[in-house]
Every structure is written in C-alpha cells, then in structure tokens.
CSV table of C-alpha atoms in Angstrom, one decimal:
chain,number,residue,atom,x,y,z
A,1420,MET,CA,-37.9,92.3,-104.8
A,1421,GLU,CA,-38.2,92.1,-101.0
A,1422,GLU,CA,-38.6,88.3,-101.3
A,1423,GLU,CA,-35.5,88.0,-103.5
A,1424,GLY,CA,-33.6,90.1,-100.9
A,1425,LEU,CA,-34.8,87.9,-98.1
A,1426,GLN,CA,-33.8,84.8,-100.0
A,1427,ALA,CA,-30.3,86.2,-100.8
A,1428,GLU,CA,-30.0,86.9,-97.1
A,1429,LEU,CA,-31.0,83.5,-96.0
A,1430,LEU,CA,-28.7,81.9,-98.7
A,1431,GLY,CA,-25.7,84.0,-97.4
A,1432,LYS,CA,-26.4,83.1,-93.7
A,1433,LYS,CA,-26.6,79.5,-94.8
A,1434,ARG,CA,-23.4,79.5,-96.5
A,1435,GLU,CA,-21.7,81.2,-93.6
A,1436,GLY,CA,-23.0,78.5,-91.3
A,1437,GLU,CA,-21.8,75.8,-93.6
A,1438,GLU,CA,-18.3,77.6,-93.9
A,1439,GLU,CA,-18.2,77.8,-89.9
A,1440,GLU,CA,-19.2,74.2,-89.7
A,1441,LYS,CA,-16.5,73.2,-92.3
A,1442,LEU,CA,-13.9,75.2,-90.3
A,1443,SER,CA,-14.8,73.7,-87.0
A,1444,ARG,CA,-14.5,70.2,-88.6
A,1445,ARG,CA,-11.1,71.0,-90.1
A,1446,LEU,CA,-10.0,72.5,-86.7
A,1447,TRP,CA,-11.2,69.3,-84.9
A,1448,GLU,CA,-9.6,66.9,-87.3
A,1449,GLU,CA,-6.3,68.8,-87.4
A,1450,ASN,CA,-6.1,69.1,-83.6
A,1451,ARG,CA,-6.9,65.4,-83.3
A,1452,LYS,CA,-3.8,64.7,-85.6
A,1453,MET,CA,-1.6,67.2,-83.9
A,1454,TRP,CA,-2.3,66.0,-80.4
A,1455,LYS,CA,-1.7,62.4,-81.4
A,1456,VAL,CA,2.0,63.4,-82.0
A,1457,ALA,CA,2.3,66.2,-79.6
A,1458,ALA,CA,1.0,64.6,-76.3
A,1459,PRO,CA,3.0,61.5,-76.4
A,1460,GLY,CA,6.0,63.6,-77.5
A,1461,ILE,CA,5.6,65.9,-74.5
A,1462,PHE,CA,5.1,63.0,-72.0
A,1463,THR,CA,8.2,61.2,-73.4
A,1464,ARG,CA,10.4,64.3,-73.1
A,1465,PHE,CA,9.1,64.7,-69.5
A,1466,SER,CA,10.0,61.1,-68.8
A,1467,MET,CA,13.6,61.4,-70.1
A,1468,PHE,CA,14.2,64.8,-68.3
A,1469,GLY,CA,12.6,63.1,-65.2
A,1470,VAL,CA,15.1,60.2,-65.2
A,1471,THR,CA,18.0,62.9,-65.1
A,1472,VAL,CA,16.4,64.8,-62.3
A,1473,ILE,CA,15.6,61.7,-60.3
A,1474,SER,CA,19.2,60.4,-60.7
A,1475,GLN,CA,20.5,64.0,-59.6
A,1476,ALA,CA,18.2,63.9,-56.5
A,1477,PHE,CA,19.6,60.5,-55.4
A,1478,VAL,CA,23.2,61.5,-56.3
A,1479,GLY,CA,22.8,64.7,-54.2
A,1480,HIS,CA,22.3,62.6,-51.1
A,1481,ILE,CA,25.5,60.7,-51.5
A,1482,GLY,CA,27.9,63.5,-51.5
A,1483,SER,CA,28.7,67.2,-52.7
A,1484,THR,CA,31.7,66.0,-54.9
A,1485,GLU,CA,29.5,63.4,-56.6
A,1486,LEU,CA,26.7,65.8,-57.1
A,1487,ALA,CA,29.0,68.4,-58.8
A,1488,ALA,CA,30.6,65.8,-61.0
A,1489,TYR,CA,27.2,64.2,-61.9
A,1490,ALA,CA,25.9,67.8,-62.8
A,1491,LEU,CA,29.1,68.6,-64.9
A,1492,VAL,CA,28.7,65.3,-66.9
A,1493,SER,CA,24.9,65.5,-67.4
A,1494,THR,CA,24.6,69.2,-68.2
A,1495,VAL,CA,27.7,69.5,-70.3
A,1496,LEU,CA,28.7,66.2,-71.9
A,1497,LEU,CA,25.3,64.4,-72.0
A,1498,ARG,CA,23.7,67.6,-73.4
A,1499,PHE,CA,26.4,67.8,-76.1
A,1500,ALA,CA,25.7,64.2,-77.0
A,1501,ASN,CA,22.0,64.6,-76.8
A,1502,GLY,CA,22.0,67.7,-79.0
A,1503,ILE,CA,24.0,65.9,-81.7
A,1504,LEU,CA,22.0,62.7,-81.8
A,1505,LEU,CA,18.6,64.2,-81.4
A,1506,GLY,CA,19.4,66.7,-84.2
A,1507,MET,CA,20.7,64.0,-86.5
A,1508,ALA,CA,17.6,61.7,-85.9
A,1509,SER,CA,15.4,64.6,-86.7
A,1510,ALA,CA,16.3,64.1,-90.4
A,1511,LEU,CA,14.0,61.0,-90.0
A,1512,GLU,CA,10.9,63.3,-89.4
A,1513,THR,CA,11.5,65.1,-92.7
A,1514,LEU,CA,12.2,61.7,-94.7
A,1515,CYS,CA,9.6,59.5,-92.9
A,1516,GLY,CA,7.0,62.3,-92.6
A,1517,GLN,CA,7.0,63.1,-96.3
A,1518,SER,CA,7.1,59.4,-97.4
A,1519,TYR,CA,4.2,58.6,-95.1
A,1520,GLY,CA,2.2,61.4,-96.5
A,1521,ALA,CA,3.0,60.2,-100.2
A,1522,LYS,CA,2.0,56.5,-99.0
A,1523,GLN,CA,5.4,55.1,-99.8
A,1524,TYR,CA,5.2,53.1,-96.6
A,1525,HIS,CA,7.9,50.6,-96.9
A,1526,MET,CA,10.5,53.5,-97.3
A,1527,LEU,CA,10.0,54.4,-93.6
A,1528,GLY,CA,11.6,51.1,-92.5
A,1529,VAL,CA,14.5,51.7,-94.9
A,1530,TYR,CA,15.0,55.2,-93.6
A,1531,LEU,CA,14.9,54.0,-90.0
A,1532,GLN,CA,17.7,51.4,-90.7
A,1533,ARG,CA,19.8,54.1,-92.5
A,1534,SER,CA,19.5,56.3,-89.5
A,1535,TRP,CA,20.5,53.5,-87.2
A,1536,ILE,CA,23.8,53.1,-89.2
A,1537,ILE,CA,24.4,56.9,-89.3
A,1538,LEU,CA,23.6,57.5,-85.6
A,1539,PHE,CA,25.5,54.4,-84.4
A,1540,GLY,CA,28.6,55.7,-86.3
A,1541,CYS,CA,28.1,59.2,-84.7
A,1542,SER,CA,28.0,57.6,-81.2
A,1543,LEU,CA,31.4,55.9,-81.9
A,1544,PHE,CA,32.7,59.3,-82.8
A,1545,ILE,CA,31.5,60.9,-79.5
A,1546,LEU,CA,32.7,58.1,-77.4
A,1547,PRO,CA,36.3,59.4,-76.7
A,1548,ILE,CA,34.8,62.5,-75.0
A,1549,PHE,CA,33.3,60.1,-72.3
A,1550,VAL,CA,36.3,57.9,-72.1
A,1551,PHE,CA,38.7,60.7,-71.5
A,1552,THR,CA,36.6,63.0,-69.4
A,1553,ALA,CA,38.9,63.2,-66.4
A,1554,PRO,CA,42.1,64.2,-68.3
A,1555,LEU,CA,40.0,66.7,-70.4
A,1556,LEU,CA,38.6,68.4,-67.3
A,1557,LYS,CA,41.9,68.6,-65.6
A,1558,LEU,CA,43.3,70.1,-68.9
A,1559,ILE,CA,40.8,73.0,-68.6
A,1560,GLY,CA,41.7,73.6,-64.9
A,1561,GLN,CA,38.7,71.8,-63.2
A,1562,GLU,CA,39.3,70.6,-59.5
A,1563,GLU,CA,41.0,67.2,-59.4
A,1564,SER,CA,38.6,65.4,-57.2
A,1565,ILE,CA,35.6,66.4,-59.3
A,1566,ALA,CA,37.4,65.7,-62.5
A,1567,GLU,CA,38.2,62.2,-61.4
A,1568,THR,CA,34.7,61.4,-60.1
A,1569,ALA,CA,33.3,62.9,-63.3
A,1570,GLY,CA,35.6,60.6,-65.3
A,1571,THR,CA,34.2,57.6,-63.5
A,1572,ILE,CA,30.5,58.8,-63.9
A,1573,SER,CA,31.0,59.6,-67.6
A,1574,LYS,CA,31.9,56.0,-68.4
A,1575,TRP,CA,28.5,55.0,-66.9
A,1576,PHE,CA,26.9,57.3,-69.4
A,1577,ILE,CA,28.3,55.4,-72.5
A,1578,PRO,CA,25.4,53.0,-72.6
A,1579,VAL,CA,23.0,56.0,-72.2
A,1580,VAL,CA,24.6,57.6,-75.4
A,1581,PHE,CA,24.2,54.4,-77.4
A,1582,SER,CA,20.5,54.2,-76.2
A,1583,TYR,CA,19.9,57.6,-77.7
A,1584,ALA,CA,20.8,56.3,-81.2
A,1585,TRP,CA,17.9,53.8,-80.9
A,1586,ALA,CA,15.4,55.8,-78.8
A,1587,PHE,CA,15.4,59.0,-80.9
A,1588,THR,CA,15.2,57.3,-84.3
A,1589,LEU,CA,12.5,54.9,-83.1
A,1590,GLN,CA,10.5,57.9,-81.6
A,1591,MET,CA,10.7,59.8,-84.9
A,1592,TYR,CA,9.7,56.8,-86.9
A,1593,LEU,CA,6.6,56.0,-84.8
A,1594,GLN,CA,5.5,59.6,-84.4
A,1595,THR,CA,5.4,60.1,-88.1
A,1596,GLN,CA,2.9,57.3,-88.3
A,1597,SER,CA,1.0,58.7,-85.2
A,1598,LYS,CA,1.9,55.4,-83.5
A,1599,ASN,CA,3.6,56.8,-80.5
A,1600,PHE,CA,1.2,55.8,-78.0
A,1601,ILE,CA,3.5,53.0,-77.3
A,1602,ILE,CA,6.1,55.4,-76.3
A,1603,THR,CA,3.8,57.0,-73.7
A,1604,TYR,CA,3.2,53.7,-72.1
A,1605,LEU,CA,6.8,52.9,-71.9
A,1606,ALA,CA,7.6,56.4,-70.6
A,1607,VAL,CA,5.3,55.7,-67.5
A,1608,VAL,CA,7.1,52.4,-67.0
A,1609,THR,CA,10.5,54.0,-67.2
A,1610,LEU,CA,9.9,56.6,-64.5
A,1611,CYS,CA,8.3,54.2,-62.2
A,1612,LEU,CA,11.2,51.6,-62.8
A,1613,HIS,CA,13.9,54.2,-62.3
A,1614,LEU,CA,12.5,55.6,-59.1
A,1615,GLY,CA,12.0,52.2,-57.5
A,1616,LEU,CA,15.4,50.8,-58.7
A,1617,SER,CA,17.3,53.9,-57.6
A,1618,TRP,CA,15.7,53.7,-54.1
A,1619,LEU,CA,16.4,50.0,-53.8
A,1620,MET,CA,20.0,50.1,-55.1
A,1621,ALA,CA,21.1,53.4,-53.6
A,1622,VAL,CA,19.2,53.3,-50.2
A,1623,LYS,CA,18.5,49.7,-49.3
A,1624,LEU,CA,21.5,47.9,-50.9
A,1625,ARG,CA,23.8,51.0,-50.3
A,1626,LEU,CA,25.4,50.7,-53.7
A,1627,GLY,CA,25.8,54.4,-53.8
A,1628,ILE,CA,26.3,56.3,-57.1
A,1629,SER,CA,26.9,52.9,-59.0
A,1630,GLY,CA,23.5,51.8,-58.0
A,1631,VAL,CA,21.9,55.1,-59.2
A,1632,LEU,CA,23.6,55.1,-62.5
A,1633,ALA,CA,23.0,51.3,-63.1
A,1634,SER,CA,19.2,52.2,-62.6
A,1635,MET,CA,19.5,55.0,-65.1
A,1636,ILE,CA,21.1,52.7,-67.8
A,1637,ALA,CA,18.2,50.3,-67.2
A,1638,ALA,CA,15.6,53.1,-67.4
A,1639,MET,CA,17.1,54.2,-70.7
A,1640,TRP,CA,17.2,50.9,-72.4
A,1641,VAL,CA,13.7,49.6,-71.3
A,1642,PRO,CA,11.8,51.9,-73.6
A,1643,VAL,CA,14.2,51.1,-76.5
A,1644,ILE,CA,13.7,47.3,-76.1
A,1645,GLY,CA,9.9,47.9,-75.8
A,1646,GLN,CA,9.7,50.0,-78.9
A,1647,LEU,CA,11.9,47.6,-81.0
A,1648,GLY,CA,9.6,44.6,-79.8
A,1649,PHE,CA,6.6,46.7,-80.9
A,1650,VAL,CA,8.1,47.4,-84.3
A,1651,PHE,CA,9.5,43.9,-84.9
A,1652,PHE,CA,6.5,41.9,-83.8
A,1653,GLY,CA,3.7,43.4,-85.9
A,1654,GLY,CA,3.1,47.0,-84.5
A,1655,CYS,CA,4.0,48.5,-87.9
A,1656,PRO,CA,3.1,46.0,-90.5
A,1657,GLU,CA,2.8,48.7,-93.4
A,1658,THR,CA,6.1,50.2,-92.7
A,1659,TRP,CA,8.4,47.5,-91.3
A,1660,ASN,CA,9.3,44.6,-93.6
A,1661,GLY,CA,12.3,43.4,-91.9
A,1662,PHE,CA,15.9,44.2,-92.3
A,1663,SER,CA,17.0,45.2,-95.8
A,1664,VAL,CA,20.3,45.6,-97.7
A,1665,LEU,CA,18.7,48.7,-99.1
A,1666,ALA,CA,19.6,50.4,-95.8
A,1667,PHE,CA,23.2,50.6,-97.0
A,1668,SER,CA,22.4,52.3,-100.3
A,1669,ASP,CA,22.1,56.1,-100.8
A,1670,LEU,CA,23.6,56.8,-97.3
A,1671,TRP,CA,25.4,59.9,-98.1
A,1672,PRO,CA,22.4,62.1,-99.0
A,1673,ILE,CA,20.9,60.9,-95.7
A,1674,VAL,CA,24.2,61.7,-93.8
A,1675,LYS,CA,24.2,65.3,-95.3
A,1676,LEU,CA,20.6,65.9,-94.2
A,1677,SER,CA,21.4,64.4,-90.8
A,1678,MET,CA,24.3,66.6,-90.3
A,1679,SER,CA,22.3,69.7,-91.2
A,1680,SER,CA,19.5,68.7,-88.7
A,1681,GLY,CA,22.2,68.0,-86.1
A,1682,VAL,CA,23.8,71.4,-86.5
A,1683,MET,CA,20.5,73.2,-86.5
A,1684,LEU,CA,19.2,71.5,-83.2
A,1685,CYS,CA,22.5,71.3,-81.4
A,1686,LEU,CA,23.0,75.2,-81.7
A,1687,GLU,CA,19.5,75.6,-80.1
A,1688,LEU,CA,20.1,73.0,-77.2
A,1689,TRP,CA,23.5,74.3,-76.3
A,1690,TYR,CA,22.5,77.9,-76.1
A,1691,ASN,CA,21.6,77.7,-72.4
A,1692,THR,CA,24.9,75.9,-71.6
A,1693,ILE,CA,26.7,79.1,-72.8
A,1694,LEU,CA,24.6,81.1,-70.4
A,1695,VAL,CA,25.7,78.9,-67.5
A,1696,LEU,CA,29.4,79.0,-68.6
A,1697,LEU,CA,29.4,82.8,-68.9
A,1698,THR,CA,27.7,83.3,-65.5
A,1699,GLY,CA,30.3,81.1,-63.8
A,1700,TYR,CA,33.0,83.8,-64.4
A,1701,MET,CA,31.2,86.5,-62.5
A,1702,LYS,CA,31.7,87.8,-58.9
A,1703,ASN,CA,29.5,86.2,-56.4
A,1704,ALA,CA,28.9,83.5,-59.0
A,1705,GLU,CA,27.6,80.9,-56.5
A,1706,VAL,CA,24.3,82.7,-55.7
A,1707,SER,CA,23.9,83.7,-59.4
A,1708,LEU,CA,24.5,80.2,-60.6
A,1709,ASP,CA,22.1,78.8,-58.0
A,1710,ALA,CA,19.5,81.1,-59.0
A,1711,LEU,CA,20.2,80.7,-62.7
A,1712,SER,CA,20.1,76.8,-62.3
A,1713,ILE,CA,16.6,77.0,-60.7
A,1714,CYS,CA,15.3,79.3,-63.5
A,1715,LEU,CA,16.9,77.0,-66.2
A,1716,ASN,CA,15.5,73.9,-64.5
A,1717,ILE,CA,12.1,75.4,-64.7
A,1718,ASN,CA,12.7,76.4,-68.3
A,1719,GLY,CA,13.9,73.0,-68.9
A,1720,TRP,CA,10.7,71.3,-67.9
A,1721,GLU,CA,8.7,73.8,-70.0
A,1722,MET,CA,11.1,73.1,-73.0
A,1723,MET,CA,9.8,69.5,-73.0
A,1724,ILE,CA,6.4,71.0,-74.0
A,1725,ALA,CA,8.0,73.1,-76.7
A,1726,ILE,CA,9.9,70.1,-78.1
A,1727,GLY,CA,6.6,68.0,-78.3
A,1728,PHE,CA,5.2,70.8,-80.4
A,1729,LEU,CA,8.3,71.0,-82.5
A,1730,GLY,CA,7.8,67.3,-83.2
A,1731,ALA,CA,4.0,67.9,-84.1
A,1732,ALA,CA,4.8,70.7,-86.3
A,1733,GLY,CA,7.5,68.6,-88.2
A,1734,VAL,CA,5.2,65.6,-88.6
A,1735,ARG,CA,2.2,67.4,-89.7
A,1736,VAL,CA,4.1,69.6,-92.2
A,1737,ALA,CA,6.0,66.6,-93.6
A,1738,ASN,CA,2.9,64.5,-93.9
A,1739,GLU,CA,0.8,67.2,-95.7
A,1740,LEU,CA,3.7,68.1,-98.1
A,1741,GLY,CA,4.3,64.4,-98.8
A,1742,ALA,CA,0.5,64.0,-99.5
A,1743,GLY,CA,0.5,66.9,-101.9
A,1744,SER,CA,-1.5,69.5,-100.0
A,1745,ALA,CA,0.1,72.9,-99.5
A,1746,LYS,CA,-3.2,74.3,-98.2
A,1747,ARG,CA,-3.5,71.7,-95.4
A,1748,ALA,CA,0.3,72.2,-94.6
A,1749,ARG,CA,-0.3,75.9,-94.1
A,1750,PHE,CA,-3.4,75.2,-91.9
A,1751,ALA,CA,-1.3,72.7,-89.8
A,1752,ILE,CA,1.3,75.3,-89.2
A,1753,VAL,CA,-1.2,78.1,-88.0
A,1754,ASN,CA,-2.9,75.4,-85.8
A,1755,VAL,CA,0.3,74.2,-84.1
A,1756,ALA,CA,1.7,77.8,-83.7
A,1757,ALA,CA,-1.6,79.0,-82.1
A,1758,THR,CA,-2.0,76.1,-79.7
A,1759,SER,CA,1.5,76.3,-78.6
A,1760,PHE,CA,1.4,80.2,-78.1
A,1761,ILE,CA,-1.6,80.0,-76.1
A,1762,ILE,CA,-0.1,77.5,-73.7
A,1763,GLY,CA,3.1,79.5,-73.6
A,1764,PHE,CA,1.1,82.7,-72.8
A,1765,ALA,CA,-0.6,81.0,-69.9
A,1766,LEU,CA,2.8,79.9,-68.5
A,1767,PHE,CA,4.2,83.3,-69.1
A,1768,THR,CA,1.4,84.9,-67.0
A,1769,PHE,CA,1.8,82.2,-64.3
A,1770,PHE,CA,5.6,82.7,-63.9
A,1771,LEU,CA,5.2,86.4,-63.9
A,1772,PHE,CA,2.6,86.4,-61.1
A,1773,PHE,CA,4.5,83.9,-58.8
A,1774,ARG,CA,7.9,85.1,-59.4
A,1775,GLY,CA,10.3,84.1,-56.7
A,1776,ARG,CA,7.9,82.1,-54.6
A,1777,LEU,CA,8.4,79.1,-56.8
A,1778,ALA,CA,12.2,79.2,-55.9
A,1779,TYR,CA,11.4,77.7,-52.3
A,1780,ILE,CA,10.6,74.5,-54.0
A,1781,PHE,CA,14.3,74.1,-54.8
A,1782,THR,CA,16.0,76.2,-52.2
A,1783,LYS,CA,15.8,77.4,-48.4
A,1784,SER,CA,18.0,80.4,-49.0
A,1785,PRO,CA,16.4,83.8,-49.0
A,1786,GLU,CA,19.2,85.3,-51.0
A,1787,VAL,CA,18.8,82.8,-53.8
A,1788,ALA,CA,15.0,83.1,-53.7
A,1789,THR,CA,15.4,86.9,-54.2
A,1790,ALA,CA,17.8,86.4,-57.1
A,1791,VAL,CA,15.3,84.0,-58.8
A,1792,ALA,CA,12.4,86.7,-58.3
A,1793,ASP,CA,14.7,89.1,-60.1
A,1794,LEU,CA,15.2,86.7,-62.9
A,1795,SER,CA,11.7,85.5,-63.2
A,1796,PRO,CA,10.6,88.2,-65.7
A,1797,LEU,CA,13.4,86.9,-68.2
A,1798,LEU,CA,12.3,83.3,-67.4
A,1799,ALA,CA,8.7,84.3,-68.3
A,1800,PHE,CA,9.8,85.9,-71.5
A,1801,SER,CA,12.0,82.9,-72.4
A,1802,ILE,CA,9.0,80.6,-71.8
A,1803,LEU,CA,7.0,82.9,-74.1
A,1804,LEU,CA,9.5,82.6,-76.9
A,1805,ASN,CA,9.8,78.9,-76.4
A,1806,SER,CA,6.0,78.7,-77.4
A,1807,VAL,CA,6.8,80.0,-80.8
A,1808,GLN,CA,10.4,79.5,-81.8
A,1809,PRO,CA,10.4,75.6,-81.7
A,1810,VAL,CA,7.2,75.4,-83.7
A,1811,LEU,CA,9.1,77.2,-86.4
A,1812,SER,CA,12.1,74.9,-86.1
A,1813,GLY,CA,9.6,72.0,-86.5
A,1814,VAL,CA,8.2,73.6,-89.6
A,1815,ALA,CA,11.7,73.7,-91.0
A,1816,ILE,CA,12.3,70.1,-90.2
A,1817,GLY,CA,9.0,69.0,-91.9
A,1818,ALA,CA,10.0,71.0,-95.0
A,1819,GLY,CA,13.6,69.9,-95.1
A,1820,TRP,CA,15.2,73.4,-94.5
A,1821,GLN,CA,17.6,72.3,-91.8
A,1822,GLY,CA,20.6,73.7,-93.6
A,1823,VAL,CA,19.0,77.2,-93.9
A,1824,VAL,CA,17.9,77.4,-90.3
A,1825,ALA,CA,21.5,76.2,-89.2
A,1826,TYR,CA,22.9,79.3,-90.7
A,1827,VAL,CA,20.1,81.5,-89.2
A,1828,ASN,CA,20.9,79.9,-85.8
A,1829,VAL,CA,24.6,80.6,-86.0
A,1830,THR,CA,24.0,84.2,-86.9
A,1831,CYS,CA,21.3,84.9,-84.4
A,1832,TYR,CA,22.5,83.0,-81.4
A,1833,TYR,CA,26.2,83.1,-81.7
A,1834,LEU,CA,26.9,86.4,-83.6
A,1835,VAL,CA,24.1,88.4,-82.0
A,1836,GLY,CA,22.8,86.9,-78.8
A,1837,ILE,CA,26.0,85.9,-77.0
A,1838,PRO,CA,28.1,89.0,-78.0
A,1839,LEU,CA,25.1,91.2,-76.8
A,1840,GLY,CA,24.8,89.1,-73.5
A,1841,VAL,CA,28.6,89.7,-72.8
A,1842,VAL,CA,28.4,93.4,-73.5
A,1843,LEU,CA,25.3,93.9,-71.3
A,1844,GLY,CA,26.5,91.5,-68.6
A,1845,TYR,CA,30.2,92.6,-68.2
A,1846,LEU,CA,30.5,96.1,-69.8
A,1847,PHE,CA,27.2,97.7,-68.7
A,1848,GLY,CA,27.3,95.8,-65.3
A,1849,PHE,CA,23.8,93.9,-65.6
A,1850,LEU,CA,25.6,90.6,-64.7
A,1851,VAL,CA,23.5,87.5,-65.1
A,1852,LYS,CA,20.4,89.5,-66.1
A,1853,GLY,CA,22.4,91.2,-68.9
A,1854,ILE,CA,23.7,87.9,-70.2
A,1855,TRP,CA,20.4,86.5,-70.3
A,1856,MET,CA,18.8,89.6,-71.8
A,1857,GLY,CA,21.3,89.5,-74.7
A,1858,MET,CA,20.6,85.8,-75.4
A,1859,ILE,CA,16.9,86.6,-75.3
A,1860,LEU,CA,17.3,89.3,-77.9
A,1861,GLY,CA,19.2,86.8,-80.0
A,1862,THR,CA,16.3,84.3,-79.9
A,1863,VAL,CA,13.9,87.1,-80.7
A,1864,VAL,CA,15.8,88.0,-83.9
A,1865,GLN,CA,15.9,84.3,-84.8
A,1866,THR,CA,12.2,83.9,-84.3
A,1867,ILE,CA,11.5,87.0,-86.4
A,1868,VAL,CA,13.6,85.8,-89.2
A,1869,LEU,CA,11.9,82.3,-89.1
A,1870,LEU,CA,8.5,83.9,-89.0
A,1871,TYR,CA,9.5,85.9,-92.1
A,1872,ILE,CA,10.8,82.8,-93.9
A,1873,THR,CA,7.7,80.7,-93.1
A,1874,SER,CA,5.2,83.5,-94.1
A,1875,LYS,CA,7.0,84.2,-97.5
A,1876,THR,CA,7.3,80.6,-98.3
A,1877,ASP,CA,5.6,79.3,-101.5
A,1878,TRP,CA,4.2,76.1,-100.1
A,1879,ASP,CA,3.0,75.0,-103.5
A,1880,LYS,CA,6.7,75.0,-104.5
A,1881,GLN,CA,7.5,73.1,-101.2
A,1882,VAL,CA,5.1,70.3,-102.4
A,1883,ILE,CA,7.0,69.9,-105.6
A,1884,LEU,CA,10.3,69.9,-103.9
A,1885,ALA,CA,9.0,67.3,-101.4
A,1886,LYS,CA,7.8,65.2,-104.3
A,1887,GLU,CA,11.3,65.4,-106.0
A,1888,ARG,CA,13.0,64.4,-102.7
A,1889,ILE,CA,10.7,61.4,-102.3
A,1890,ASN,CA,11.1,60.3,-105.9
A,1891,LYS,CA,14.9,60.8,-105.8
A,1892,TRP,CA,15.4,58.5,-102.8
A,1893,TYR,CA,12.6,56.1,-103.6
A,1894,THR,CA,13.6,52.5,-103.7
A,1895,LYS,CA,11.2,49.7,-104.8
A,1896,GLU,CA,10.2,47.3,-102.1
A,1897,PRO,CA,11.8,43.8,-102.6
A,1898,ILE,CA,9.4,41.3,-104.4
A,1899,GLN,CA,7.7,39.1,-101.9
A,1900,GLY,CA,5.6,35.8,-102.8
A,1901,ASN,CA,3.7,36.0,-106.0
A,1902,GLU,CA,3.9,39.8,-106.3
A,1903,SER,CA,5.0,40.8,-109.8
A,1904,ILE,CA,7.1,43.7,-110.9
A,1905,GLU,CA,4.0,45.3,-112.3
A,1906,ASP,CA,2.5,45.4,-108.9
A,1907,GLN,CA,5.2,47.8,-107.8
A,1908,GLN,CA,4.8,51.1,-109.3
A,1909,SER,CA,7.0,54.0,-108.5
A,1910,PRO,CA,5.0,57.3,-107.6
C-alpha cells in the first residue's frame, strides 16, 4: 500500500512538472508572438510622435506666434485627422488578422487595397478643414495673427494627412503577419532624417518654418515609400499578388466596419483634447495649461506604449479567432493584459515617486513645476489606466466589436467623464484637477464595462462569428498559370 501511495505521489508530481513545463512553453511562445507585434508598434508610434515633437522644438525657436499656430494645428486639426484615419485603418486588423489566422492569405492584399480606397476618400472629405483653417479659426474668435499663421501651416499638413492613409493601413497589414520589423528600421531612418533635415533647412539654410515643415513631410513619406517597396517587391509573397479589381467589390461592409472602428478610436484619442479646451476657460489658465501640457506630453509618450499593446492584442485575438482556437485567444488576452499592466504599474510608481521633479525637463518656472507636482498623482493614475484600457480596445478590434465599443465610449467618456469633470472643476472649484478627475472616472467606468464584456464573452461563439465573417467576404484568388479551379477551394 505504501509503495502504491508513493507511486501515486511520484506520478502526481510528474504531471505537475509536465503541466508547468507546458505552461512555460505556451507563455514563451505567446510572448514571442506578442512582442513581434508590440515592440515594432511601440517604436513606430514613438517615431511618429517624435517627428511632431522635433518639429515643435524647431518651430519654437522661430517665434512665439509660429509656435502657438503650430501647436493649434498639430494638437487639434492633426489629432482630429489622425483619430479618424487611424480608427478607420484599424478595421484592417480585424479583417487581415482573422483571414491570416484562417490561412486565406491572398485576402490580406485585397483588404489592404479596399482600405486604401476608403481612407483616400476619407482624406478628401477631411481636406477642407485644412484648406479653410484660417477663416474657421477667426470664426470661433481666435487671434488674427495666430489664425493666419495656422492657416499657412495647415496647408503644409495636407501631404501628412494623405501619408496617414497609406502608413496606417500598411502598418496594420504588415503587423497582422508579424512582418513589421521593416517598420522599425524605417522608423529609425525617419527620426534621424527629420532631425538632420530640420537642422539643415531651418538653422543652416535659414528657411524658417517652411524648412521644418518640408522636412516633416519628407519624414512622413519616407516610411510609406519604404513599406510600399517592401510589399511590392517580394516582402509579402503569400499575401500580395498585385493590384486586383476585387478591391472594388464588397466595399460597403468594409466601409461600415471602418466607420465603426473610426468612431471607436476617435472618441478615445480626442478625449484629452477636450481636457485642454475646458482648462483654457479657467482663471489663471496660462499656468494651468502649461502644467497640463507637460503632463499630457508625458502621458502622450506613454500612450505610444499603450497603442503598441492595443495593436498586439488586436492581432493576436484576430489571428487565433481566425485559426479557430477560442482557448488560445483567451490565453493571448490574459498574457497581453498582464504584460501591459506590469509595465503600467512600474511607470505609475515611477511618476508618483518623482512627481514635479520631471517638470524641470520642460520648464524653468517653479510655479509651473509646483502645478505639475500637484497633477502628478492624476498623471500616474492615467498611466495605470492606459495599461489596461487600450488592451481591451485591442481585444474589441480583434473580435470585430467596434460598433459596441463605440457606444460604450460615447456613454462613458462624453455622458459620464466630461460632465463629471465640468461639475468637479467649475462647480466644486477643483479647477483643472477636477476636470481631470472627472475624465479619469469616465475612463474607469469604460474600463470596468469592457472588462465585464470581455470576461463574459463566449469565445467559442466568437470563433464561429469570425468564421462566418471570413466566409462571407471571402473571394477566390484569380487563376494564375496552370492552376485549375479545383485547386482553389473555399474554406
């Protein structure tokens, strides 16, 4: 009996060891797949954000009116366009991710071309805002000199807006195949090129703001040309079979999904802009705006990490749903969320500890530094929330829930967060802290709702829905060479 008990104990320990080894292998494999998407995504976002910051630094040395006008165009108009186009491009994560998981490789190229058509049309729709910036700003009471300068600057941003239509879609297309290493290399080239060109054109050649903006346009288009070259000349042999007339078919369902994606992400990306606008109406707004802009600048850099994990969550969930594995999709969600939260908690602790000392990187004013120290706990909590909420949005993109999450965002951000912020800031006298607290509470509510939706989701049913979506929009690849119809089987 003792021998049997000993054998049972040894067998139990062996099984535990095998399970632990199996889990460690799964974790290793899942993290390898996740970081292949997240790391290039984070670095690329840092690069794009860095181009704007470098431009702002050079413009700031030209004149205060130019700086104010550039800040107005880049933080309001460009963010508006960025939010719409990035959101609409994220539909490609759902479609390409699920098709890649289902091994319908040729459909990725078709979806990419459909997204180019849709985003180019959307860019044309946005264009009048950049053409008529000056009269629009004067209409809402902006100072004439700033409005005129902003009107000139905004026209330089038109090529940047059109570059987004290509850049965002190519990034989504490449990252769903875990081939976005090319994006990382081009991001390094972009930053170095922009820094060098801006110095040459603005400082050495004394071309002023025109030199800085011309450098920015070049920096935005270099990665687009590089990625197009990579795709066209053999970088994606399985998924790119050349231009196809199929791109013009079944556009309306893609338009609807793109619009849902656009609304969903726009509402998130514009949220902080509302915070700046509300703060601008307060007494002693200059110090408040300076302190808030420093906090939002730091938050913006950290948000690039969050967007990288958003992309990783979307790709991993879409790939596994397309491959028909609900279990691996759940495992991917837990892994991305845990990794992002650990990084967010480390940054949360860091910013709580250093508080206002970081402000002296951006300002020499003790008054502004004190205001930043006062806002730092709210900045730290925002960073902590950023480590969870974007991952949940990424899960929604991967599963194709953009329409549902858009309604959640409208309710939590604009019917809960902003009204609470106005009440706390203006009626209860907490000023900018009150506005920010209200908006954080809106994000908390949104995060709780998304956590509930994600935890209660039947992922086996999501696999079925993904398969239905894939089959519904599946189009057979054109026959090439001696390939017969029988060789092309629909899934």
